[in-house]
Coordinates of C-alpha atoms and ligand atoms in Angstrom, one line a residue:
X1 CA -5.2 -137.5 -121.9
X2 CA -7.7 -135.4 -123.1
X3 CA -11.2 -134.6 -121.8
X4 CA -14.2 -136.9 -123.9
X5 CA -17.7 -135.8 -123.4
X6 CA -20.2 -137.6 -125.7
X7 CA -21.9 -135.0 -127.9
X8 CA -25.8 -135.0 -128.3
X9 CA -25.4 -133.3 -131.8
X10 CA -23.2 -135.6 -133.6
X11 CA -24.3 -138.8 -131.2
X12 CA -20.2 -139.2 -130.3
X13 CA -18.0 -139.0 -128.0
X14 CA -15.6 -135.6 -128.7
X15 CA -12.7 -133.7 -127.1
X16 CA -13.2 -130.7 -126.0
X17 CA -10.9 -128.4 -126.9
X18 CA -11.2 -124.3 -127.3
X19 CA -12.0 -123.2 -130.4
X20 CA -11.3 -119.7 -129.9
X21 CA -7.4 -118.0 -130.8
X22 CA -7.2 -116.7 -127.1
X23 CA -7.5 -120.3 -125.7
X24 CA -10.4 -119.3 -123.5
X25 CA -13.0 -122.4 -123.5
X26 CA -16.6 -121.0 -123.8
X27 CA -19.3 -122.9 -121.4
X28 CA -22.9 -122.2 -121.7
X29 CA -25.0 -124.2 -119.0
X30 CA -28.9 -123.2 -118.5
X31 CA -29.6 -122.3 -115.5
X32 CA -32.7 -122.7 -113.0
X33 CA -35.8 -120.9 -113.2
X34 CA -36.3 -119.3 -109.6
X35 CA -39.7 -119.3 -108.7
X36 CA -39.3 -122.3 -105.9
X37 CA -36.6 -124.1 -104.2
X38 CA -34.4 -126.4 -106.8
X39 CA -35.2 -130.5 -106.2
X40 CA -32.4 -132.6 -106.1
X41 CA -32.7 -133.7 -109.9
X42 CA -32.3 -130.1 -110.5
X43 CA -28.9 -130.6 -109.1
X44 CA -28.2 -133.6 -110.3
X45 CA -27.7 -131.4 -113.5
X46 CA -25.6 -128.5 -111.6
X47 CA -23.4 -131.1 -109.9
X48 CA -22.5 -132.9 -113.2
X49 CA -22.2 -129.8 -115.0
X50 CA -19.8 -128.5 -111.7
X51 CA -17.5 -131.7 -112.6
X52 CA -17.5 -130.4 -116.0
X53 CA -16.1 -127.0 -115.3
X54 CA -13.3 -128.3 -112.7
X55 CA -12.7 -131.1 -115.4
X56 CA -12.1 -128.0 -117.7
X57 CA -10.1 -126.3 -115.5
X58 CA -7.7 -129.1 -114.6
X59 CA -7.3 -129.2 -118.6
X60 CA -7.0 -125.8 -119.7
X61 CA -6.1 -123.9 -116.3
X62 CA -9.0 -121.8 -114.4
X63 CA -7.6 -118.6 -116.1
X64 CA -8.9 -120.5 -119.5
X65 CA -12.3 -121.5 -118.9
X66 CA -15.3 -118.9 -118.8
X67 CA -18.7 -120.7 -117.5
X68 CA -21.9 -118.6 -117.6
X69 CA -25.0 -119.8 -116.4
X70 CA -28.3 -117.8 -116.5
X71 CA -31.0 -117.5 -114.4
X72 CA -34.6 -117.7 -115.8
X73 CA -36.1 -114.5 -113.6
X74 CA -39.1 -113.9 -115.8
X75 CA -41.3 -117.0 -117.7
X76 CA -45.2 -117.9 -116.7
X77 CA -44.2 -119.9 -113.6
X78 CA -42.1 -117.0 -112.1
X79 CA -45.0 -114.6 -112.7
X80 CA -47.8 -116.9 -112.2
X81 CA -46.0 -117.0 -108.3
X82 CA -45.7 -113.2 -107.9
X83 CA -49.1 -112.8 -108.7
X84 CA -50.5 -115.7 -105.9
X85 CA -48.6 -114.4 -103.2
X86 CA -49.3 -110.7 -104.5
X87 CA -45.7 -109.4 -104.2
X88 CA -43.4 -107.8 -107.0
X89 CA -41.8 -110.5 -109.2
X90 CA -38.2 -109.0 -108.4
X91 CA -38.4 -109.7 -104.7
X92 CA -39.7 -113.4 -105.5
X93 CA -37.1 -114.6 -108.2
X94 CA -34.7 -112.6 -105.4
X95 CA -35.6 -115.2 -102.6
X96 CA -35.2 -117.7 -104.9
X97 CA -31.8 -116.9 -106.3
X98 CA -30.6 -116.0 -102.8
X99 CA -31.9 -119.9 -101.6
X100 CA -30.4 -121.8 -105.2
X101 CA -27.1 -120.0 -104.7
X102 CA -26.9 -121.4 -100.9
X103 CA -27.6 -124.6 -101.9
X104 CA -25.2 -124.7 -104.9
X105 CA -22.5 -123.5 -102.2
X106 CA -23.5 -126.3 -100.0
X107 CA -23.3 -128.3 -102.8
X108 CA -19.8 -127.1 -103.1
X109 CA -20.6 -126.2 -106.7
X110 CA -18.2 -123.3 -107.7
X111 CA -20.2 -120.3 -108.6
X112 CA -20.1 -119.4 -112.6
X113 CA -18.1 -116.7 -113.5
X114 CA -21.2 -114.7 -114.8
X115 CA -24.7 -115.6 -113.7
X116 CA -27.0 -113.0 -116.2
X117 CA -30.7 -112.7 -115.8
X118 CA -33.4 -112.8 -118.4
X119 CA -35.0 -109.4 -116.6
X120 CA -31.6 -108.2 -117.5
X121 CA -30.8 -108.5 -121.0
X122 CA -33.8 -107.3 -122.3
X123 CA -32.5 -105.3 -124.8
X124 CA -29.8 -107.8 -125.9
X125 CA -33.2 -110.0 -126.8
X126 CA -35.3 -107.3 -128.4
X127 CA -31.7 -106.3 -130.8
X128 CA -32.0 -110.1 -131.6
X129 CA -35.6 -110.9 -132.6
X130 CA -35.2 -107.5 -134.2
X131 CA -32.3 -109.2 -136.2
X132 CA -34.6 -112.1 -136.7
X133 CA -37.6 -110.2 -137.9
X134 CA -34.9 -108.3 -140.6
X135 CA -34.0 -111.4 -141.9
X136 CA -37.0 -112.8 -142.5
X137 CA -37.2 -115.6 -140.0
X138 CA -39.8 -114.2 -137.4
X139 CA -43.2 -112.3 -138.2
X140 CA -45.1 -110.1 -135.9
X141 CA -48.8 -111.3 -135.1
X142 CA -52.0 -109.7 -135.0
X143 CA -52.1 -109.3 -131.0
X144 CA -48.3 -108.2 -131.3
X145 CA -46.7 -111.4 -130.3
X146 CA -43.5 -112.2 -131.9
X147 CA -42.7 -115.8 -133.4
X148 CA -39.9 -117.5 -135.3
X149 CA -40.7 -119.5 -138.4
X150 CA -39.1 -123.0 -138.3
X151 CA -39.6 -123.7 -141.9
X152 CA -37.6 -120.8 -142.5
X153 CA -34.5 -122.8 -140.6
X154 CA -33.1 -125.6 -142.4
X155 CA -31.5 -127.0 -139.9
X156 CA -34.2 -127.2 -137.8
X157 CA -34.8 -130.3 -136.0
X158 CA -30.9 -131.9 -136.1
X159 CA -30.5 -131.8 -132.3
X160 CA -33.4 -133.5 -131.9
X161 CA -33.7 -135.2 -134.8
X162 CA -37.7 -134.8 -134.8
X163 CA -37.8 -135.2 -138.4
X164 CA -35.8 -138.2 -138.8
X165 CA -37.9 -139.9 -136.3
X166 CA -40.0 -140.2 -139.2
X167 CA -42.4 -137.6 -136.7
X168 CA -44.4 -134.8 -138.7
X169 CA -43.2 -132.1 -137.6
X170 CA -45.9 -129.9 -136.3
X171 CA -47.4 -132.6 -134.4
X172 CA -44.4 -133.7 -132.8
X173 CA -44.1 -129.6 -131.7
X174 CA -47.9 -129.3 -131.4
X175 CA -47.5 -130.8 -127.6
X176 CA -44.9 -129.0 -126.6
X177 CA -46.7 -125.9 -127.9
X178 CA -48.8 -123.6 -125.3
X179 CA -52.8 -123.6 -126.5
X180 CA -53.4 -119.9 -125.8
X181 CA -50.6 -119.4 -128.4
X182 CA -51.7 -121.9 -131.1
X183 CA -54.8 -119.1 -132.4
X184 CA -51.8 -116.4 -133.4
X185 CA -49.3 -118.7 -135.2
X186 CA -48.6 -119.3 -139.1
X187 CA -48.2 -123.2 -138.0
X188 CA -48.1 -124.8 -135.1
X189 CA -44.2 -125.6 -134.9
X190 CA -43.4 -122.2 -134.7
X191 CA -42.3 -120.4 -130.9
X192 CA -42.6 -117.8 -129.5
X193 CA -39.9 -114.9 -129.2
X194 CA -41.9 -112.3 -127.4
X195 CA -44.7 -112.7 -125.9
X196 CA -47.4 -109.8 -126.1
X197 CA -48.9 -108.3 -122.9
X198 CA -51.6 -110.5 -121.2
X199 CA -53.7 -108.8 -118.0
X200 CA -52.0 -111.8 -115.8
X201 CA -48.7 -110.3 -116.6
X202 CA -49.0 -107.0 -114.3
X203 CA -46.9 -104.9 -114.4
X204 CA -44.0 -107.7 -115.6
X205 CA -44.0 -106.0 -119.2
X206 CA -41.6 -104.3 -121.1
X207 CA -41.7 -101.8 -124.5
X208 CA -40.5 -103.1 -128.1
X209 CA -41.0 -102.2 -131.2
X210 CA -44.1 -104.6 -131.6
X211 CA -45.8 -103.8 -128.4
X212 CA -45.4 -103.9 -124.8
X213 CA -44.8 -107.5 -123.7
X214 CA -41.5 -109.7 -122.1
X215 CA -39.3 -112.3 -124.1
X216 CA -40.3 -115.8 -124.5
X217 CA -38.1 -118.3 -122.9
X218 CA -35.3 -119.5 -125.4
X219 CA -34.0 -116.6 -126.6
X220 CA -33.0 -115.4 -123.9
X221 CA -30.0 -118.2 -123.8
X222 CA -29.1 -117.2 -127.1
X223 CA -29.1 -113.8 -126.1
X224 CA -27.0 -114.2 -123.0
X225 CA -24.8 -116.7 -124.5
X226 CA -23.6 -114.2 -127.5
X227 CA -23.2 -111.5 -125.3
X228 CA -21.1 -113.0 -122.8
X229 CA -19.3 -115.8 -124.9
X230 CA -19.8 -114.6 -128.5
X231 CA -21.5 -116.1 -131.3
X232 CA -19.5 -119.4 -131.2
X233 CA -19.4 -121.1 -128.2
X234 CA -17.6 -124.0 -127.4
X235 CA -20.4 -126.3 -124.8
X236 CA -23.9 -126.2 -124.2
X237 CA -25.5 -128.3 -121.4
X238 CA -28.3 -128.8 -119.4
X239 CA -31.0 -131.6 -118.4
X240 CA -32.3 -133.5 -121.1
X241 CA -35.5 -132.4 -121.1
X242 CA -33.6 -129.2 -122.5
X243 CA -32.7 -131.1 -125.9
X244 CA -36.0 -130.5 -127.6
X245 CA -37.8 -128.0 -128.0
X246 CA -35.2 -125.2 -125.9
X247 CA -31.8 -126.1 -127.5
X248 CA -33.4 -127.0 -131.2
X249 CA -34.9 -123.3 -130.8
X250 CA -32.0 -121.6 -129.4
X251 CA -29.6 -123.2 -132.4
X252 CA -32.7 -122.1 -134.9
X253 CA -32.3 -118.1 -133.0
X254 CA -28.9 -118.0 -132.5
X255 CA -27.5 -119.8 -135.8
X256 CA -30.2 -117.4 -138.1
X257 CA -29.5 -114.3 -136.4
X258 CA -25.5 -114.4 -136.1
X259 CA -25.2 -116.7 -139.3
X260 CA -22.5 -118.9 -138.0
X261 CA -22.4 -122.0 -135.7
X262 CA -23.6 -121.6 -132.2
X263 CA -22.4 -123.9 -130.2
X264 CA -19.3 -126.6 -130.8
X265 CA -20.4 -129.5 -128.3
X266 CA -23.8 -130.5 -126.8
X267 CA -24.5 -132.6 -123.7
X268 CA -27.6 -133.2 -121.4
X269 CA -27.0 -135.4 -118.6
X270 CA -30.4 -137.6 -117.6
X271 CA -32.8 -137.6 -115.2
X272 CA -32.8 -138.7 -111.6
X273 CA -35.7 -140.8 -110.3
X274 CA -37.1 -141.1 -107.1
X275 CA -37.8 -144.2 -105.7
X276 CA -38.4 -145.6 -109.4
X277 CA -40.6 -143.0 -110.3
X278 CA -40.4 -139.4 -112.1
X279 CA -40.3 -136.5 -109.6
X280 CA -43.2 -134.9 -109.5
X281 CA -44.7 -132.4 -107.4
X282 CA -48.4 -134.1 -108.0
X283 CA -46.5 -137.8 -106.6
X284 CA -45.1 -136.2 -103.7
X285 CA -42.0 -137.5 -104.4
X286 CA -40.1 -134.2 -104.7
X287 CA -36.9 -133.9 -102.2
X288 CA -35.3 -130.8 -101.4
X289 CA -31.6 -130.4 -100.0
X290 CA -33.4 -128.5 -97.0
X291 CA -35.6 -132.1 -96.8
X292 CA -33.0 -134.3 -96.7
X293 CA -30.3 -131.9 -94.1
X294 CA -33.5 -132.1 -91.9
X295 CA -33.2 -135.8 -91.9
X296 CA -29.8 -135.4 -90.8
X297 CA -27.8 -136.1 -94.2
X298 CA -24.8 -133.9 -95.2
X299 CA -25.3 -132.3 -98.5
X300 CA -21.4 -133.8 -99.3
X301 CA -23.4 -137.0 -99.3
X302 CA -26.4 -135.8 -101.3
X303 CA -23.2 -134.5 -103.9
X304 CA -21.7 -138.5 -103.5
X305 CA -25.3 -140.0 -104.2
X306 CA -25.9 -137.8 -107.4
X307 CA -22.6 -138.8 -109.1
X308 CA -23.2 -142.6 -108.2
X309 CA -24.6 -143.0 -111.2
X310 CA -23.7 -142.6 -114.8
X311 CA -24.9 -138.9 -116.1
X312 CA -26.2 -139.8 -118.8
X313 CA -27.8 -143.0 -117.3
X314 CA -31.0 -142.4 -115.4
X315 CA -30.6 -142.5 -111.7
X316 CA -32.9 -143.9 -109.3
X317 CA -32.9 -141.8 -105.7
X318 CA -33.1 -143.2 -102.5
X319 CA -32.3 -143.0 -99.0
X320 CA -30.4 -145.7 -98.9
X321 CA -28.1 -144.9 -101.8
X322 CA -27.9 -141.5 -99.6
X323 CA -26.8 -143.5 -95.7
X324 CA -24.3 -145.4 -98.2
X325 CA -23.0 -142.4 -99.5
X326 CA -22.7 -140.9 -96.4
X327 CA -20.3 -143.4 -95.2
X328 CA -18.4 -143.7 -98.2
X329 CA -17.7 -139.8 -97.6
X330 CA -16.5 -140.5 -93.8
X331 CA -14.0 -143.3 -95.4
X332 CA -12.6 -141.0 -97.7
X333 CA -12.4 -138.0 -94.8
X334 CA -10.4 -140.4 -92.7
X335 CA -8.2 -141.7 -95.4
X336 CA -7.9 -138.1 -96.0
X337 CA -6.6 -136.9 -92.7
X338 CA -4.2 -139.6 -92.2
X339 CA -2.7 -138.9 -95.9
X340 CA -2.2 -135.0 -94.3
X341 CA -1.2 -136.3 -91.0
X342 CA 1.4 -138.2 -92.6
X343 CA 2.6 -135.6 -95.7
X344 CA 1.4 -132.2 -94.3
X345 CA -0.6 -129.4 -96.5
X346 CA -1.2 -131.2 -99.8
X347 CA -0.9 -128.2 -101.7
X348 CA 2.9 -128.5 -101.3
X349 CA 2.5 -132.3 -102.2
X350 CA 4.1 -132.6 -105.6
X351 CA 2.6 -134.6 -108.7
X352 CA 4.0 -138.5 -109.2
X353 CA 2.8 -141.7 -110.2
X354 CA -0.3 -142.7 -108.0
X355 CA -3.5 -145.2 -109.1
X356 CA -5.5 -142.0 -107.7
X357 CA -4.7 -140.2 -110.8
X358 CA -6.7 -142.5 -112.7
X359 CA -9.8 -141.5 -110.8
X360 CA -9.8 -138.1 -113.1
X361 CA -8.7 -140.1 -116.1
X362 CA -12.0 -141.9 -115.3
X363 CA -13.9 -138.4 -115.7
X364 CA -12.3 -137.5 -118.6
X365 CA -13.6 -140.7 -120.2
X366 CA -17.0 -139.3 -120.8
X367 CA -17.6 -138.2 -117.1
X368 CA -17.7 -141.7 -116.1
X369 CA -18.2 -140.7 -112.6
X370 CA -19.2 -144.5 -111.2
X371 CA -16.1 -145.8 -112.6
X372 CA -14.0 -142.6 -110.8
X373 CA -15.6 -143.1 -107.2
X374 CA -15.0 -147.3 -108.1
X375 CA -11.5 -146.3 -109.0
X376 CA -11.0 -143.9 -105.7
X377 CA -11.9 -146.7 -103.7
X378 CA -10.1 -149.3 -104.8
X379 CA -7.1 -147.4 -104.7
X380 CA -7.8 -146.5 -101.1
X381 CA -8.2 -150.1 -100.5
X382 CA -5.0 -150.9 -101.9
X383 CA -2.6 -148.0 -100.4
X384 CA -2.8 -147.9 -96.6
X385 CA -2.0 -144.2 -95.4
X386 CA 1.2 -145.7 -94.1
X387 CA 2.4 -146.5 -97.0
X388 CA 1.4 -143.7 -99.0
X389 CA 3.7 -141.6 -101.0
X390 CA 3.1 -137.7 -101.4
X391 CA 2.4 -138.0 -105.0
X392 CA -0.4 -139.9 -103.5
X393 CA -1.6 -137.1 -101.8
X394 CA -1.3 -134.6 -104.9
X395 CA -3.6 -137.2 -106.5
X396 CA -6.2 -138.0 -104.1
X397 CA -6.6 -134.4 -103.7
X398 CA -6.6 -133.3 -107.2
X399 CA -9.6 -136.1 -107.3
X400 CA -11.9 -135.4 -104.9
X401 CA -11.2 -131.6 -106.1
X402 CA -12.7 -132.7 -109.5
X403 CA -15.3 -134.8 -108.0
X404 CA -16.2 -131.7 -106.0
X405 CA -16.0 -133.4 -102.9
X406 CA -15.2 -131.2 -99.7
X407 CA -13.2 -133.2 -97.4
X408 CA -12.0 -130.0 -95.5
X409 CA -11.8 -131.3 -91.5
X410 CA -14.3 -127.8 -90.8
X411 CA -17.2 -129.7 -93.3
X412 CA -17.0 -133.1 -91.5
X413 CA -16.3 -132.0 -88.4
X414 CA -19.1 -129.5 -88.1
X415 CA -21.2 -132.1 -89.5
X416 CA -20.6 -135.1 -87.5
X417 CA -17.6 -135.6 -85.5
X418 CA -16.0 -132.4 -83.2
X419 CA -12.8 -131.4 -84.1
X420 CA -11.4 -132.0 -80.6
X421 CA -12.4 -135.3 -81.1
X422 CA -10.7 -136.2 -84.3
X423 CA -7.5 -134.7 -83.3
X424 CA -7.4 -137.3 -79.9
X425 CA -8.5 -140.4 -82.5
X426 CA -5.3 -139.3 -84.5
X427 CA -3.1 -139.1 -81.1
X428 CA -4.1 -142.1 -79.9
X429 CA -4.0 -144.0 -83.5
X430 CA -0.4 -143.3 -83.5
X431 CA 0.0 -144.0 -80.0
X432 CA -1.3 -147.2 -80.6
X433 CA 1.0 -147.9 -83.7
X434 CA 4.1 -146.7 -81.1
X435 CA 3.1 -149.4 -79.1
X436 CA 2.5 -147.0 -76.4
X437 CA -0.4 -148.3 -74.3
X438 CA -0.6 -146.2 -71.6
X439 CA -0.7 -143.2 -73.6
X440 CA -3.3 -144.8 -75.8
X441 CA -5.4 -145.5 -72.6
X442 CA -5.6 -142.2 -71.6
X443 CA -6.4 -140.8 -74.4
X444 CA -9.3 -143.7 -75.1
X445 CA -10.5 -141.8 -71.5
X446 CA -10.2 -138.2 -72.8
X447 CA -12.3 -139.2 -76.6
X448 CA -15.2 -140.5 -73.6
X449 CA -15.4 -137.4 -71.6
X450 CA -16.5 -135.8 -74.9
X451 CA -19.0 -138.0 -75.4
X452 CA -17.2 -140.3 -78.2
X453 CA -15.9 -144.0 -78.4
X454 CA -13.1 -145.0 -80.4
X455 CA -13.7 -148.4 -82.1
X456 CA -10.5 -149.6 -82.8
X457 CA -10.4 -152.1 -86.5
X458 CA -7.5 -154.0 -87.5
X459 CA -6.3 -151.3 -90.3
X460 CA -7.9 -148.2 -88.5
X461 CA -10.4 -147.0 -86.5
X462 CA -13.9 -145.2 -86.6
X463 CA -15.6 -143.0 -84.1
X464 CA -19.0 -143.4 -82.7
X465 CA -21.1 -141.2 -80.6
X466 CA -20.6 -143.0 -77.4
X467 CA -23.7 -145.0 -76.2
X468 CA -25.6 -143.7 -72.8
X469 CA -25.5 -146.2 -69.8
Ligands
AMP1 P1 -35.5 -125.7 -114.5 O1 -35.3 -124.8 -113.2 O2 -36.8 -126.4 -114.5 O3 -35.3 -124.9 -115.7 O4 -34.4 -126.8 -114.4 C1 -33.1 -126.6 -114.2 C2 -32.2 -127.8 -114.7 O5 -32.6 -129.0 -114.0 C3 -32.4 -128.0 -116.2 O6 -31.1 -128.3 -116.8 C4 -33.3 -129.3 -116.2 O7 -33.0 -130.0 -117.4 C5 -32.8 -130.0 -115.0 N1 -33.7 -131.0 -114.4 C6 -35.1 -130.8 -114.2 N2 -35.6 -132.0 -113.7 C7 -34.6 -132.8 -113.5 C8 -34.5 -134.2 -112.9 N3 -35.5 -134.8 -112.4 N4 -33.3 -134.8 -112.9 C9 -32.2 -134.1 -113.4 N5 -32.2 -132.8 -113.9 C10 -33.4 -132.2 -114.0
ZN2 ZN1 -31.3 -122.3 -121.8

């Protein structure tokens, strides 16, 4: 079964399939911009797109996928921060990268294969406006500003459709459109490619042939994009705030400069909500991964709560959905452990017939992720450990791998229950199923000198941090 991801371009689902001769799939996804800590609905985005790339590389093997994600390092809000704490814009964005790239590992998010920065691929956006400029589609502006002419661009406005929403075009852009720049335009729907050098910039400035200034935000994509993917790529993704106006201009750049189509497949997974409501800094309603570990949640269950929901489906946020989540995750680390206990290291498990296979067939249906953790459940409901197969094994593990969801015993363990511990519930479960009492006994005695009671169920058992007297 091949992968289906609906495509924000042609409003379909499509398979995804490399279009390239070497059979290398091309995966563009933007990336933050690092002046502050990423929220949770920023990864909301990174963790769907992180199913996406294991999706890809359960397809096409990891050898066959290339994901680059950039990071935005230089922008108004990354200089506006250097400037109020009075230190160098490198060493900010640097503390902020450093602190994303944490959180994406806690995240369990697998690290892109190239992760280029705006600050440095200068050049590679200079040779492009330049390109731009040659062709006709940008002009230079009195204060030595660079913008690109959308009426020069056909196809402007297809992504988004502004135009077919019956919107006039450079009102619909006028909002999204920075006052300070409006004076130095031709119209008001064109954006900027570089941005001439303002006193608030500092020393954050760089020389081109139209002045000292620094690159305005989109092209850098398109820049990074064709230098490390090529002109064609084969996805493009980010939050849908992204759609309009930074994709529409980055297809207007990058299909003007190179002259051939940008990008294959689009798709922009939705917002998530807090408590009902937008996330905004001025509602206070902001969570950070650091917020919610200091209220004692695993980020595994901050990873389970974001895919609870349908990507492209708004998704409301709350604690709850997170103390659900969490148990949902301790379920699937105990089914886990008695699927290993019973059929050893599940790499060595070979592939067969199992329901758990249809958890990734799930995903591959448009990233359906509710309907792949309702699947994973049911299955786990249906196969007790005991009467698991290993093909079983191969495909709850090849699962959760997609789902991205680290059931290693060090994770858990670390988090809530001690490894010591674990290993005695497991002794004593099957001493119990030997119908060997006394052992079971004794072992019920050794979990409650470290502090733990076993609560015994009728088709397992959980663990509990034993109460005080
Ligand atoms: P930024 O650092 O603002 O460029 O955002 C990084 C990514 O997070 C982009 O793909 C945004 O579309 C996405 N994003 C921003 N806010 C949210 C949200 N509330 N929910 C989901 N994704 C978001
Ligand atoms: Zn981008």
């Amino acid at each position: 079964m091949a992968i289906k991801l609906f495509d924000s371009l042609s409003r379909q689902p499509r398979e995804l399939t490399p279009s390239h001769s070497d059979g290398v799939y091309r995966f563009y996804n933007c990336g933050p911009t690092v002046y502050a800590p990423a929220h949770i609905g920023n990864f909301r985005t990174f963790v769907v797109n992180d199913v996406i790339r294991r999706l890809l590389e359960l397809e096409f093997g990891p050898d066959r996928v290339k994901h680059v994600r950039n990071l935005t390092d230089v922008d108004d809000k990354t200089i506006r921060r250097a400037r109020e704490e009075g230190r160098p814009l490198a060493e900010v964005t640097k503390q902020w990268t450093d602190k994303f790239h944490a959180d994406c590992a806690a995240l369990n998010c697998l690290p892109p294969h190239i992760e280029p920065t705006a600050t440095g691929h200068i050049r590679e956006q200079v040779d492009m406006i330049d390109v731009l400029m040659q062709k006709g589609h940008a002009y230079r502006a009195a204060d030595g500003s660079v913008y690109f002419k959308v009426s020069s661009f056909d196809g402007y406005g297809r992504l988004s459709r502004v135009k077919e929403r019956e919107l006039q075009l450079g009102s619909a852009l006028a909002g999204k459109t920075h006052a300070a720049d409006a004076d130095e335009k031709e119209d008001v729907s064109d954006f900027a490619l570089w941005k001439s050098h303002k006193p608030d910039d500092g020393d954050n400035g760089w020389d081109s042939p139209w002045g000292r200034g620094r690159p305005g935000w989109h092209i850098e994509c398109s820049a990074m994009s064709k230098k490390h993917l090529g002109e064609t790529i084969d996805l493009h993704t980010g939050g849908v705030d992204l759609l309009f106006p930074h994709h529409e201009n980055e297809i207007a750049q990058s299909e003007c400069c190179n002259g051939t189509q940008f990008s294959k497949h689009w798709y922009h997974s939705e917002h998530l909500l807090v408590d009902g409501k937008k996330m905004s800094k001025s509602l206070g309603n902001l969570y950070t991964l650091d917020e919610l570990v200091a209220k004692g949640f695993s980020p595994m269950a901050l990873r389970y709560a974001l895919l609870a929901g349908h990507p492209r489906k708004q998704l409301n946020f709350t604690l709850d959905s997170l103390h659900a989540a969490e148990s949902a995750i301790t379920t699937l680390y105990v089914y886990f452990s008695k699927l290993v206990q019973k059929h050893g290291d599940p790499a060595r498990a070979l592939a067969g017939a199992s329901p758990f296979s249809e958890v990734v067939d799930a995903l591959k249906n448009d990233l359906n992720t509710p309907a792949a953790l309702g699947s994973l459940f049911s299955s786990l409901n249906k196969i007790k450990p005991e009467n698991s197969t290993p093909s079983d094994l191969h495909a709850f593990t090849r699962a959760t791998y997609a789902l991205g969801i680290l059931l290693k015993a060090e994770i858990r363990e670390e988090i809530t229950i001690p490894r010591e511990v674990t290993a005695l519930a497991e002794k004593r479960w099957a001493a119990k199923q030997a119908k060997d009492w006394p052992a079971a006994d004794a072992l019920r005695k050794d979990i409650a000198a470290l502090g733990w009671s076993m609560l015994d169920r009728k088709d397992g058992y959980s663990l509990e941090p034993a109460k005080k007297a």
